[in-house]
PDB file of C-alpha atoms in Angstrom:
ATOM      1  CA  UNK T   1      11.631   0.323 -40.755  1.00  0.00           C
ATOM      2  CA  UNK T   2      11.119  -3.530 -41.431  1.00  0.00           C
ATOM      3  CA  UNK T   3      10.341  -6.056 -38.623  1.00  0.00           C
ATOM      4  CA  UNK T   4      13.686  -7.469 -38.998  1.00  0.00           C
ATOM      5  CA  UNK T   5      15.741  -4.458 -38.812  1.00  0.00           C
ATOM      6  CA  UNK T   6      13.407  -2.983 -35.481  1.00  0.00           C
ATOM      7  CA  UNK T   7      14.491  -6.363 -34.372  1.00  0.00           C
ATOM      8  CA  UNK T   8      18.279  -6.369 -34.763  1.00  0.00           C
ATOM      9  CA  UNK T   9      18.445  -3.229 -33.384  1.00  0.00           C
ATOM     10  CA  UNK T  10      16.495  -4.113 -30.141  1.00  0.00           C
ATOM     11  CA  UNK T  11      18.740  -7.269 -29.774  1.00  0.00           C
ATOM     12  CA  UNK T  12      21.283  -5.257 -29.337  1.00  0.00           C
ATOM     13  CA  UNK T  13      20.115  -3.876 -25.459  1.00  0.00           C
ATOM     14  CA  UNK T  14      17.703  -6.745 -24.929  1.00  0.00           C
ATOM     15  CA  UNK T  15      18.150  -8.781 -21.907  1.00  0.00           C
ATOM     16  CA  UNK T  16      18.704 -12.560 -23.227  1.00  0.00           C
ATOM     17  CA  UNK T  17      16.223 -14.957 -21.983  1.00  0.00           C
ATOM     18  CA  UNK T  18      18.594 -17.143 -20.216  1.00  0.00           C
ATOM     19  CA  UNK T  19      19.924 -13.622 -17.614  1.00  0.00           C
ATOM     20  CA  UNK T  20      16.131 -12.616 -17.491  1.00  0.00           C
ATOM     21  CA  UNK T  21      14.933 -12.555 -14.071  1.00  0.00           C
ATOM     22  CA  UNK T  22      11.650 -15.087 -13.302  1.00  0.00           C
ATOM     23  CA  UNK T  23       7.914 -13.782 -12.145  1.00  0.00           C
ATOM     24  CA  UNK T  24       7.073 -15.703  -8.849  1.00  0.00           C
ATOM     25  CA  UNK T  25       4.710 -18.114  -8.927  1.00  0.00           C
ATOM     26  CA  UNK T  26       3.492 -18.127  -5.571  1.00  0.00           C
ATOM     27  CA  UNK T  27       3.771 -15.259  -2.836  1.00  0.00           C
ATOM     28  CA  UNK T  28       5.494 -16.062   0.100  1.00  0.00           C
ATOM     29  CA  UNK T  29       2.763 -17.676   2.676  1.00  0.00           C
ATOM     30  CA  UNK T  30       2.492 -15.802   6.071  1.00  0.00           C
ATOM     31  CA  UNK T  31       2.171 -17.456   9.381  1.00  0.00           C
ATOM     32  CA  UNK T  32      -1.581 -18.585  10.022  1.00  0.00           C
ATOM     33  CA  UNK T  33      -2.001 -16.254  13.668  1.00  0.00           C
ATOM     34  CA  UNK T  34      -1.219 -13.318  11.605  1.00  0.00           C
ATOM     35  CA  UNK T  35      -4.042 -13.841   9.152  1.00  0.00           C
ATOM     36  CA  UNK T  36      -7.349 -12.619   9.630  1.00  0.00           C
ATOM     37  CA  UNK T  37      -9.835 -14.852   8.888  1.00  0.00           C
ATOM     38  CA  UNK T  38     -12.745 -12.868   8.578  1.00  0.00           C
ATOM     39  CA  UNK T  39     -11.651 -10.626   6.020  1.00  0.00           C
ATOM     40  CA  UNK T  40     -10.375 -13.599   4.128  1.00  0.00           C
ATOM     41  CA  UNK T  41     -13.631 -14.996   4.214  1.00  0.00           C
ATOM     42  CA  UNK T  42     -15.552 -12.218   3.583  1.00  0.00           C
ATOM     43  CA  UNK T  43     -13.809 -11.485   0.171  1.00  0.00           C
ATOM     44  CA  UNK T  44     -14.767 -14.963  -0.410  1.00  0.00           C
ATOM     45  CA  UNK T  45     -18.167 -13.958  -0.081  1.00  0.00           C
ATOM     46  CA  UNK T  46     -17.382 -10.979  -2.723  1.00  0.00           C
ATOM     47  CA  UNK T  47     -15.852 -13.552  -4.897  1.00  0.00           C
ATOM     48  CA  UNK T  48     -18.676 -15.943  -5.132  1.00  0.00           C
ATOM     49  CA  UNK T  49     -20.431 -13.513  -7.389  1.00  0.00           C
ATOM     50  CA  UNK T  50     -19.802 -13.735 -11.229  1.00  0.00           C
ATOM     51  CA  UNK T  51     -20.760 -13.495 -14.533  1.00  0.00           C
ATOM     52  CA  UNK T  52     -22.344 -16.553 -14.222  1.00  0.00           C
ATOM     53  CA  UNK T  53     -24.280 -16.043 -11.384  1.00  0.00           C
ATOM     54  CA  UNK T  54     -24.901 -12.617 -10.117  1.00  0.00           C
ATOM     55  CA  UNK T  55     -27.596 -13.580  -7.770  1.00  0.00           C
ATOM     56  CA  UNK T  56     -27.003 -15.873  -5.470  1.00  0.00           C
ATOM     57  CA  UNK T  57     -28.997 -17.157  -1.991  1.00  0.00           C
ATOM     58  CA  UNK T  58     -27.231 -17.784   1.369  1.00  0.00           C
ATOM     59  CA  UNK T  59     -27.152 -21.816   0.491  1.00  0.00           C
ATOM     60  CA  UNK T  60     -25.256 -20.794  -3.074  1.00  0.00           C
ATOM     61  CA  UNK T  61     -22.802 -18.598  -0.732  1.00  0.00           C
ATOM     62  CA  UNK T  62     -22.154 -21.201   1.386  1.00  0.00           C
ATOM     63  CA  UNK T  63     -21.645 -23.566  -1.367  1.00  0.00           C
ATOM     64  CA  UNK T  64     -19.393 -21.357  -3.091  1.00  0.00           C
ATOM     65  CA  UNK T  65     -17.143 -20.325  -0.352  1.00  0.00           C
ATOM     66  CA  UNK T  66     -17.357 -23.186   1.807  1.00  0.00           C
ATOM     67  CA  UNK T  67     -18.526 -21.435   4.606  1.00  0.00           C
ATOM     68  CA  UNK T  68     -21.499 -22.770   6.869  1.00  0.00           C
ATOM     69  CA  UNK T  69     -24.687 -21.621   6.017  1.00  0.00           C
ATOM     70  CA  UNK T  70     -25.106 -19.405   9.224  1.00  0.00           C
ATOM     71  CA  UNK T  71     -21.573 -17.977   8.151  1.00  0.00           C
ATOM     72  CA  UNK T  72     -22.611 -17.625   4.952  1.00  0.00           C
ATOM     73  CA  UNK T  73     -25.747 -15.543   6.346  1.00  0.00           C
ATOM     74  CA  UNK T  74     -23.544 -12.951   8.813  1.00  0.00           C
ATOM     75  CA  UNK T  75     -20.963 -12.481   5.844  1.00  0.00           C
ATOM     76  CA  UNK T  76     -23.986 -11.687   3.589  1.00  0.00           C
ATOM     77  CA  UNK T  77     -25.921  -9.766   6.036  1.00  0.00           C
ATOM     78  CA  UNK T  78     -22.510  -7.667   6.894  1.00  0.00           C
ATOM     79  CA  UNK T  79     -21.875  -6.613   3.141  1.00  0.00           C
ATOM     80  CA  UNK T  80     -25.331  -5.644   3.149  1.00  0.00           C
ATOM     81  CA  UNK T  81     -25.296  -2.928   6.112  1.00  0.00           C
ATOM     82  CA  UNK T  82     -21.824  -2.156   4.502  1.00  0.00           C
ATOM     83  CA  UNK T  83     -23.402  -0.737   1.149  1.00  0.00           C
ATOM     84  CA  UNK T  84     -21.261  -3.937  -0.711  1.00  0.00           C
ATOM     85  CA  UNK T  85     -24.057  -5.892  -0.828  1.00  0.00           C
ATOM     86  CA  UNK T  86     -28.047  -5.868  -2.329  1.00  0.00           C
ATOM     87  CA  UNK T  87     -30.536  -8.529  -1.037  1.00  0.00           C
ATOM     88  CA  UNK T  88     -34.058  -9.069  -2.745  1.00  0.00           C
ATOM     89  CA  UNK T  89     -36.333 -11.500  -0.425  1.00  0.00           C
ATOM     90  CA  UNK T  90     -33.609 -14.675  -0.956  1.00  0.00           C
ATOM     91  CA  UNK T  91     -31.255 -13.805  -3.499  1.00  0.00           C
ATOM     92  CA  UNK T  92     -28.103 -11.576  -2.901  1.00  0.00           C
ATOM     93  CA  UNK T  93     -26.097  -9.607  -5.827  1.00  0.00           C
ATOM     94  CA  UNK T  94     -22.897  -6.942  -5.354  1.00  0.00           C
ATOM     95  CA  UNK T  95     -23.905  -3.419  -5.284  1.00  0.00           C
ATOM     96  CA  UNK T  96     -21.819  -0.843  -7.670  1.00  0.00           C
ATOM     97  CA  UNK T  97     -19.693  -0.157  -4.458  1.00  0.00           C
ATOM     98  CA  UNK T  98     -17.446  -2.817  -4.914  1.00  0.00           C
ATOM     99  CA  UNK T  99     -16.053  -1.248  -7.583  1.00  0.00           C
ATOM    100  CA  UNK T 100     -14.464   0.976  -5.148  1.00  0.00           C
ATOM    101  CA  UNK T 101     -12.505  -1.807  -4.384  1.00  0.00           C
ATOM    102  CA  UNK T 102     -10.834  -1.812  -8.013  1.00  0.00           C
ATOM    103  CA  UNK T 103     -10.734   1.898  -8.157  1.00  0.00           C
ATOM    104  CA  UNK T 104      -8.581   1.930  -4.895  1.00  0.00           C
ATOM    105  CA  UNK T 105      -6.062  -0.039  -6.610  1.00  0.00           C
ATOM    106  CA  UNK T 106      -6.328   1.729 -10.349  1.00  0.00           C
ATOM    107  CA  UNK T 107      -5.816   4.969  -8.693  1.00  0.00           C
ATOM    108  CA  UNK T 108      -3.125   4.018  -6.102  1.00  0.00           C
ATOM    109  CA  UNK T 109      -0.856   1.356  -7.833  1.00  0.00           C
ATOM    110  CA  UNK T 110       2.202   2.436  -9.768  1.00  0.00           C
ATOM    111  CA  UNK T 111       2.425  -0.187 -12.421  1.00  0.00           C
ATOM    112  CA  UNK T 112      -1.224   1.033 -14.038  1.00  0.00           C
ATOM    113  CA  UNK T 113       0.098   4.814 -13.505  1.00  0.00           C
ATOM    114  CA  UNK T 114       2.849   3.929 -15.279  1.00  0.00           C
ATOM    115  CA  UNK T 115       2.308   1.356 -17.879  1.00  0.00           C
ATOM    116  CA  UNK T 116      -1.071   3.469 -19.281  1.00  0.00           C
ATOM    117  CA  UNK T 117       0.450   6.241 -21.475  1.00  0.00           C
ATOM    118  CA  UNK T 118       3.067   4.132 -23.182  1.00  0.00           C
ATOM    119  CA  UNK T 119       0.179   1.718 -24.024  1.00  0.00           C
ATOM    120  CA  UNK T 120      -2.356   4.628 -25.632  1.00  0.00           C
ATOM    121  CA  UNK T 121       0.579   5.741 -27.329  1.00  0.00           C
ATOM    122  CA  UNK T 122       1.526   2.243 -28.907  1.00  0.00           C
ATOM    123  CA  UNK T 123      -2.444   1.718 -29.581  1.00  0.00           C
ATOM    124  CA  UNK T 124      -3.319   5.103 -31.343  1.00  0.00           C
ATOM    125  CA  UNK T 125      -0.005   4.830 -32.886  1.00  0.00           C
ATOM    126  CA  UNK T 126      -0.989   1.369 -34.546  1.00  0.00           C
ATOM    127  CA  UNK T 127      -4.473   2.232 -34.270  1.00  0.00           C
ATOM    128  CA  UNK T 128      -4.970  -0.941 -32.782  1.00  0.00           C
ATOM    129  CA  UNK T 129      -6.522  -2.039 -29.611  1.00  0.00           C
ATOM    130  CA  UNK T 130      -4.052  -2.918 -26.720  1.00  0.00           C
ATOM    131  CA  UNK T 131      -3.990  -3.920 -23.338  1.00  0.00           C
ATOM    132  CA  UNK T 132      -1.412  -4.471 -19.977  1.00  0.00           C
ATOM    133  CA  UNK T 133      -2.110  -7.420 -17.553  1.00  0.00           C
ATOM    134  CA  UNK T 134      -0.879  -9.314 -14.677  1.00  0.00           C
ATOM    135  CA  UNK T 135      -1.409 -13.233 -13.865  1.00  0.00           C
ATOM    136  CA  UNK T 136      -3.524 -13.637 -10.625  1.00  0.00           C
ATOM    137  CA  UNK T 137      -3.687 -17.465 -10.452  1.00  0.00           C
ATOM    138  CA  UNK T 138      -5.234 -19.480 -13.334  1.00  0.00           C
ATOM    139  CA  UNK T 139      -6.263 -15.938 -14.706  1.00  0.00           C
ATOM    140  CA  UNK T 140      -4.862 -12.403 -16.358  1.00  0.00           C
ATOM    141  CA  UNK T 141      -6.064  -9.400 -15.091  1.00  0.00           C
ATOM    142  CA  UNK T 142      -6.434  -6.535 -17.421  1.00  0.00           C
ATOM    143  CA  UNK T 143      -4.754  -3.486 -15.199  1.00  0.00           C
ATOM    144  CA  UNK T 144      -4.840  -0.803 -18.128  1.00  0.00           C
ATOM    145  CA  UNK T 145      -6.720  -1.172 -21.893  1.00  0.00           C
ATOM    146  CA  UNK T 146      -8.024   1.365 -24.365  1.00  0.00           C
ATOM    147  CA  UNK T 147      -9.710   0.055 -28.124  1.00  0.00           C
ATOM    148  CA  UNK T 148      -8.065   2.907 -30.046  1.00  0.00           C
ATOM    149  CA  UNK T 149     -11.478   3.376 -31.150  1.00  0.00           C
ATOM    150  CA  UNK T 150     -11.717  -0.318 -32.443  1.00  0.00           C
ATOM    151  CA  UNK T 151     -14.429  -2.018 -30.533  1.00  0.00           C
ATOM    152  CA  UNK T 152     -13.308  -6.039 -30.506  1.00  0.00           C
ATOM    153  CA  UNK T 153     -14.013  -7.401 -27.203  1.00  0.00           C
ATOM    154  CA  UNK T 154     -15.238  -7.272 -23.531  1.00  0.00           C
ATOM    155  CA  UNK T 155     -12.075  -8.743 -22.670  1.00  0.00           C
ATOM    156  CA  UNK T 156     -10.155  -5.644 -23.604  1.00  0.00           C
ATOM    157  CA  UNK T 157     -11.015  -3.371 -20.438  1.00  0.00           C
ATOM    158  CA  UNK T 158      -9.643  -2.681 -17.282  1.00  0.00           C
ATOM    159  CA  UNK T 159     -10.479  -4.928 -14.208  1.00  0.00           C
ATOM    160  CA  UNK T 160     -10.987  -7.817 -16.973  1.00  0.00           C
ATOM    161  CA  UNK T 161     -10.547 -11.204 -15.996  1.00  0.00           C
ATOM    162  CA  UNK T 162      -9.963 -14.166 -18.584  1.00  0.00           C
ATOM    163  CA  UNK T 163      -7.852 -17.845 -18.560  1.00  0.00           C
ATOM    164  CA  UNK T 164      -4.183 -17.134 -18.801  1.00  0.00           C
ATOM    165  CA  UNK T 165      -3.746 -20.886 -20.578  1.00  0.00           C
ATOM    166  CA  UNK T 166      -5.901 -19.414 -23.688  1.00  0.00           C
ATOM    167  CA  UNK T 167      -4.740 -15.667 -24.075  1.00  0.00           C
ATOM    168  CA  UNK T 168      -1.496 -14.072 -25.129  1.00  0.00           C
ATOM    169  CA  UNK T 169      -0.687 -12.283 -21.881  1.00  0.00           C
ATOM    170  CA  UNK T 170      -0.967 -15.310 -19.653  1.00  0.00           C
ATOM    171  CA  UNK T 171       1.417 -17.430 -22.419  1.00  0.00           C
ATOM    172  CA  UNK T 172       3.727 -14.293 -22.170  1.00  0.00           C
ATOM    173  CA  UNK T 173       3.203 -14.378 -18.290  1.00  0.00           C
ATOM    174  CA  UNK T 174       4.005 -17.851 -18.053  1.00  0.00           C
ATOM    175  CA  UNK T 175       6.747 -17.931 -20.383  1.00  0.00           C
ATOM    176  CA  UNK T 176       8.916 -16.025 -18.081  1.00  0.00           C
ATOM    177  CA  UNK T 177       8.288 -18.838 -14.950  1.00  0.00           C
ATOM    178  CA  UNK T 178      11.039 -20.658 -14.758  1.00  0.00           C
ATOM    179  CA  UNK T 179      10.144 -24.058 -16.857  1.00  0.00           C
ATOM    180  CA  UNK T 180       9.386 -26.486 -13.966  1.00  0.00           C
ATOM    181  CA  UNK T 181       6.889 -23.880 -12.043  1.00  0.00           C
ATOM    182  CA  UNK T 182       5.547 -22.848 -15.444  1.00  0.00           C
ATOM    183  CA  UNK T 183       4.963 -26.717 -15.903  1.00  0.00           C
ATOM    184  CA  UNK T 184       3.346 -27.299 -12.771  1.00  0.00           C
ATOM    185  CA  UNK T 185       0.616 -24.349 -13.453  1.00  0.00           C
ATOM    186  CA  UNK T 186      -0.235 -25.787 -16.136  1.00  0.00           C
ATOM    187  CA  UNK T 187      -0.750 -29.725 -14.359  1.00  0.00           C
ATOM    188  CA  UNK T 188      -2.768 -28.136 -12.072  1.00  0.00           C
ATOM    189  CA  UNK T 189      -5.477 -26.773 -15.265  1.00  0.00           C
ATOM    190  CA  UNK T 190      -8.610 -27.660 -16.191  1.00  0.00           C
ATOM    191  CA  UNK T 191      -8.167 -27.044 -20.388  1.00  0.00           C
ATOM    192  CA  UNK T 192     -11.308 -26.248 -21.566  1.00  0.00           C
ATOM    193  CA  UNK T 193     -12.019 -25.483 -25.362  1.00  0.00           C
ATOM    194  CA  UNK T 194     -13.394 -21.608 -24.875  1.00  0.00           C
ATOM    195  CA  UNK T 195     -13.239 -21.658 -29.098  1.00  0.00           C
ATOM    196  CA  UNK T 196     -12.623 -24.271 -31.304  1.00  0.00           C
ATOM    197  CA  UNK T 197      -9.102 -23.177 -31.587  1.00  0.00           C
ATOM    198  CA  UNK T 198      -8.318 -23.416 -27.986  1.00  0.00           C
ATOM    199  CA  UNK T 199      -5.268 -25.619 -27.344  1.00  0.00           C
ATOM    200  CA  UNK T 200      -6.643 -28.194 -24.369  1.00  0.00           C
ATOM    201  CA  UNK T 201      -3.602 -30.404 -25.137  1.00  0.00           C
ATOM    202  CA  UNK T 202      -1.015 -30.143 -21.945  1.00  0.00           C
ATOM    203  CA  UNK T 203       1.609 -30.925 -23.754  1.00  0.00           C
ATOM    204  CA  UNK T 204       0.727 -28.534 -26.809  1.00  0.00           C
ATOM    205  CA  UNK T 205       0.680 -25.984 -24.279  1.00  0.00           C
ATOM    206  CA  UNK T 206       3.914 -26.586 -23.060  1.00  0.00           C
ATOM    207  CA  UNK T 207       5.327 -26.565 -26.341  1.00  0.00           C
ATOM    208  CA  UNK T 208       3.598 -22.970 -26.454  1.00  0.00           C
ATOM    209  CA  UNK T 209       4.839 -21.565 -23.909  1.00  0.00           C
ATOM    210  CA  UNK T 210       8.582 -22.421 -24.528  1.00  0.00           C
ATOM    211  CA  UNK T 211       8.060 -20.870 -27.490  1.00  0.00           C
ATOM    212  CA  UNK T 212       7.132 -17.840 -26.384  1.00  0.00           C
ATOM    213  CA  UNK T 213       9.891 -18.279 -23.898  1.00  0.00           C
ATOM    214  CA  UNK T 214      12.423 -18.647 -26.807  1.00  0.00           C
ATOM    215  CA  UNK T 215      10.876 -15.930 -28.893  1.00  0.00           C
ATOM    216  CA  UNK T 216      10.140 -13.183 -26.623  1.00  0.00           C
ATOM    217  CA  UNK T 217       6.675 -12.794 -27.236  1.00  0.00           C
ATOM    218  CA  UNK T 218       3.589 -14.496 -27.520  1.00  0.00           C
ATOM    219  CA  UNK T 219       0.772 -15.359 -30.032  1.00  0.00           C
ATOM    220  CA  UNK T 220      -2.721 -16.097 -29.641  1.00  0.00           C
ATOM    221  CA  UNK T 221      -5.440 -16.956 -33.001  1.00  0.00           C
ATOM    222  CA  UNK T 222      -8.359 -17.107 -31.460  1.00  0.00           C
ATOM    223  CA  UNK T 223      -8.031 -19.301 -28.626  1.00  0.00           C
ATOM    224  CA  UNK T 224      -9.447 -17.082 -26.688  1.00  0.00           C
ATOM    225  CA  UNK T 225     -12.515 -15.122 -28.696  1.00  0.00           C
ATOM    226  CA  UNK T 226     -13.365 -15.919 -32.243  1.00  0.00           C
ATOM    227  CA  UNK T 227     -12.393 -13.099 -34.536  1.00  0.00           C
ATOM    228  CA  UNK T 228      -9.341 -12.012 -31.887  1.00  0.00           C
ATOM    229  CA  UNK T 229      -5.855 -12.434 -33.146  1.00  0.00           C
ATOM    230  CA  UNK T 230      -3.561 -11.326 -30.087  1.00  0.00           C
ATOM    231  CA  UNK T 231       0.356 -10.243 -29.322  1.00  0.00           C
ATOM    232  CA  UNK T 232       2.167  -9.875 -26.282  1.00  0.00           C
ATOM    233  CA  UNK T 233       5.070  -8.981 -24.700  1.00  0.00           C
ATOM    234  CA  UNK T 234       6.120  -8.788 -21.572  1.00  0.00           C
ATOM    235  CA  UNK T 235       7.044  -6.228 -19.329  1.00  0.00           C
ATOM    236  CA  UNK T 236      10.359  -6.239 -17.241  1.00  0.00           C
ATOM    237  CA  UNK T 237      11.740  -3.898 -14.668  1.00  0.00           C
ATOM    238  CA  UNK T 238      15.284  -1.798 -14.224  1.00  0.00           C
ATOM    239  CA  UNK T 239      16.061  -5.429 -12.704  1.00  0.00           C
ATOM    240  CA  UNK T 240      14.593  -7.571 -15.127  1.00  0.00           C
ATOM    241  CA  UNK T 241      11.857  -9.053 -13.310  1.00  0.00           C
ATOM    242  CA  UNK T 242       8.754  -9.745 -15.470  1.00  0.00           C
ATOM    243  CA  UNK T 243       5.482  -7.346 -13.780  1.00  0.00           C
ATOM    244  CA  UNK T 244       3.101  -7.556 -16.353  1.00  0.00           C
ATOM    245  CA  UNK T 245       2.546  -8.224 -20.019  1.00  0.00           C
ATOM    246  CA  UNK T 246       1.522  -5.764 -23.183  1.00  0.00           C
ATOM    247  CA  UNK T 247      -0.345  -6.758 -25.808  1.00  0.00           C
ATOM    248  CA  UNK T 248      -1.810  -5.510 -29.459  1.00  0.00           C
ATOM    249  CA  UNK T 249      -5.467  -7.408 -30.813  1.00  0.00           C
ATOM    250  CA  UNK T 250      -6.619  -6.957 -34.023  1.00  0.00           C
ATOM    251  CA  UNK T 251      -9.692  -9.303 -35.773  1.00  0.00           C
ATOM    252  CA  UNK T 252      -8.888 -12.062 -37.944  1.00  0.00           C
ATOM    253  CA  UNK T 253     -10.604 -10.831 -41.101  1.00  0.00           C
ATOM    254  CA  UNK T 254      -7.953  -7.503 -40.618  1.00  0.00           C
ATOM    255  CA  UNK T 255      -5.184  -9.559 -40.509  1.00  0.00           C
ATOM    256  CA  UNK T 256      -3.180 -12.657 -40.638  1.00  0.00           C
ATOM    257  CA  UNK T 257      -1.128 -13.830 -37.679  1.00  0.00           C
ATOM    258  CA  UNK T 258       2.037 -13.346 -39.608  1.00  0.00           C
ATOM    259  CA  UNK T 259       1.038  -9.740 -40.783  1.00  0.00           C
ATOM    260  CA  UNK T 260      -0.204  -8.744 -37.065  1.00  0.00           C
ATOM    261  CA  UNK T 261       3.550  -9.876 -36.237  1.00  0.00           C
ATOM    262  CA  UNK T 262       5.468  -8.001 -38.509  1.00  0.00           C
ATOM    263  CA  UNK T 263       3.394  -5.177 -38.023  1.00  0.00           C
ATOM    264  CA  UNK T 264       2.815  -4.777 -34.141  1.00  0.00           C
ATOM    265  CA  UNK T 265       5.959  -6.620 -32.719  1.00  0.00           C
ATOM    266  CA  UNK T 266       8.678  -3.876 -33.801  1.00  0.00           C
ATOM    267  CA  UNK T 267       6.558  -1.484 -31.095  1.00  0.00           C
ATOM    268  CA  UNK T 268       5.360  -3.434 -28.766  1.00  0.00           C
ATOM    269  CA  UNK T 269       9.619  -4.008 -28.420  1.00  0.00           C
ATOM    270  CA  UNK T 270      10.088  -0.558 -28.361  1.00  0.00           C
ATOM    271  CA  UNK T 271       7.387  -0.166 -25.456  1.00  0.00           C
ATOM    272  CA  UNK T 272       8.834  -2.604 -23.746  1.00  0.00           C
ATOM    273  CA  UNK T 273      12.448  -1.443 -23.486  1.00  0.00           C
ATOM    274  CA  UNK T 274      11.594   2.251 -22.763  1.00  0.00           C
ATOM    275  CA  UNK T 275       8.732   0.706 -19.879  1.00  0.00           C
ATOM    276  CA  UNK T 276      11.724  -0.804 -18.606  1.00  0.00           C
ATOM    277  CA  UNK T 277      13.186   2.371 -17.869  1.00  0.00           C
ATOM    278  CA  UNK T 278      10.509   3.488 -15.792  1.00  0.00           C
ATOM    279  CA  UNK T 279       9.380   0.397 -13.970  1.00  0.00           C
TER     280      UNK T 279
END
């Protein structure tokens, strides 16, 4: 079946952009006396840890999070009789318990549960690499992935994190804002050129992201990895709310954006109406 005729026929129950239901930018702030500020703060502590630096000292903590350095110092010394924590002399790194953290949520939430079958199926029926995410903040988090044996990039894995503004699930993700909040994400951005493709331009990415908005889906040539030509979709519930987004990556020298198109966007349609059914 062409690309053109999957599409006609999906047009047909497709929900039209205008009637689509928005994601939220923001969640809904609680009243300060019922927060707890410890646990806020100490998964600030967790957070300060990254790629970048995976060792850090009690002055980098504090730094970091903000914190005083004698707060920085009980938070550290906490996660350390916890098991979260590792200390050498004066550097600090996470211990591999953390992860249990993640694992609570992969093996608890329904959207993963749900979303991973439908996206092996789509990969090992392209045999292409895909992956599901969700926009936390500036970022997309990967919540399900498999490389349909097609090993392309550390990005593709669950518990990923990478810039929404660069890769095709964020555009997708941010396409279904309405336009002013989508807008205002993108004022509040620091645009930095990950590749020499990268759009850094504001107002190229606003042009973007209504496209994807008018299309459906988005496109990515490697903005966000050289060699990583991305498509995505996103994903809407029985009420039309946008949850998450689906993509397909192949590498450039497989593929031309225009091929990866007609080839992957017929399924990844299909996914996405019968995900629809079950989210």
């Amino acid at each position: 079946m062409s690309a053109a005729r999957a599409l006609d026929d999906l047009a047909s129950v497709a929900v039209p952009p205008s009637s689509a239901a928005t994601v939220s930018l923001e969640p809904q702030t609680p009243l300060k006396r019922d927060l707890v500020a410890g646990l806020e703060k100490g998964l600030a502590v967790i957070e300060a840890f990254d790629q970048e630096r995976p060792r850090l000292t009690i002055s980098e903590v504090a730094a970091r999070t903000g914190l005083t350095r004698a707060a920085a110092r009980r938070y550290l010394l906490t996660l350390s009789y916890l098991g979260f924590v590792s200390q050498d002399r004066k550097m600090f790194a996470l211990t591999p318990k953390v992860l249990r953290l993640g694992q609570s949520y992969m093996h608890s939430a329904r959207l993963p549960r749900i979303v991973e079958p439908e996206l092996h199926k789509l990969a090992f029926a392209l045999k292409e690499a895909s992956a599901a995410g969700v926009l936390d903040g500036n970022d997309v988090i990967c919540i399900a992935a498999t490389s349909a044996g097609r090993v392309l990039s550390q990005h593709l894995q669950s518990g990923g994190r990478v810039p929404a503004y660069c890769s095709a699930n964020g555009r997708a993700l941010l396409a279904a804002l309405a336009p002013e909040d989508a807008d205002a994400w993108i004022a509040r951005q620091t645009l930095e050129p990950v590749t020499p493709h990268t759009i850094t331009n504001p107002d190229r990415l606003r042009t973007e992201v209504a496209r994807a908005r008018t299309l459906g889906y988005a496109s990515v040539d490697q903005e966000l990895e050289l060699g990583l030509r991305t498509l995505a979709v996103p994903l809407k519930n029985y009420r039309g709310d946008v949850v998450a987004a689906l993509n397909i990556s192949i590498h450039a020298s497989r593929m031309s954006m225009e091929q990866l198109v007609e080839h992957a966007l017929p399924p990844l349609l299909q996914a996405q109406q019968h995900l629809r059914m079950l989210l």
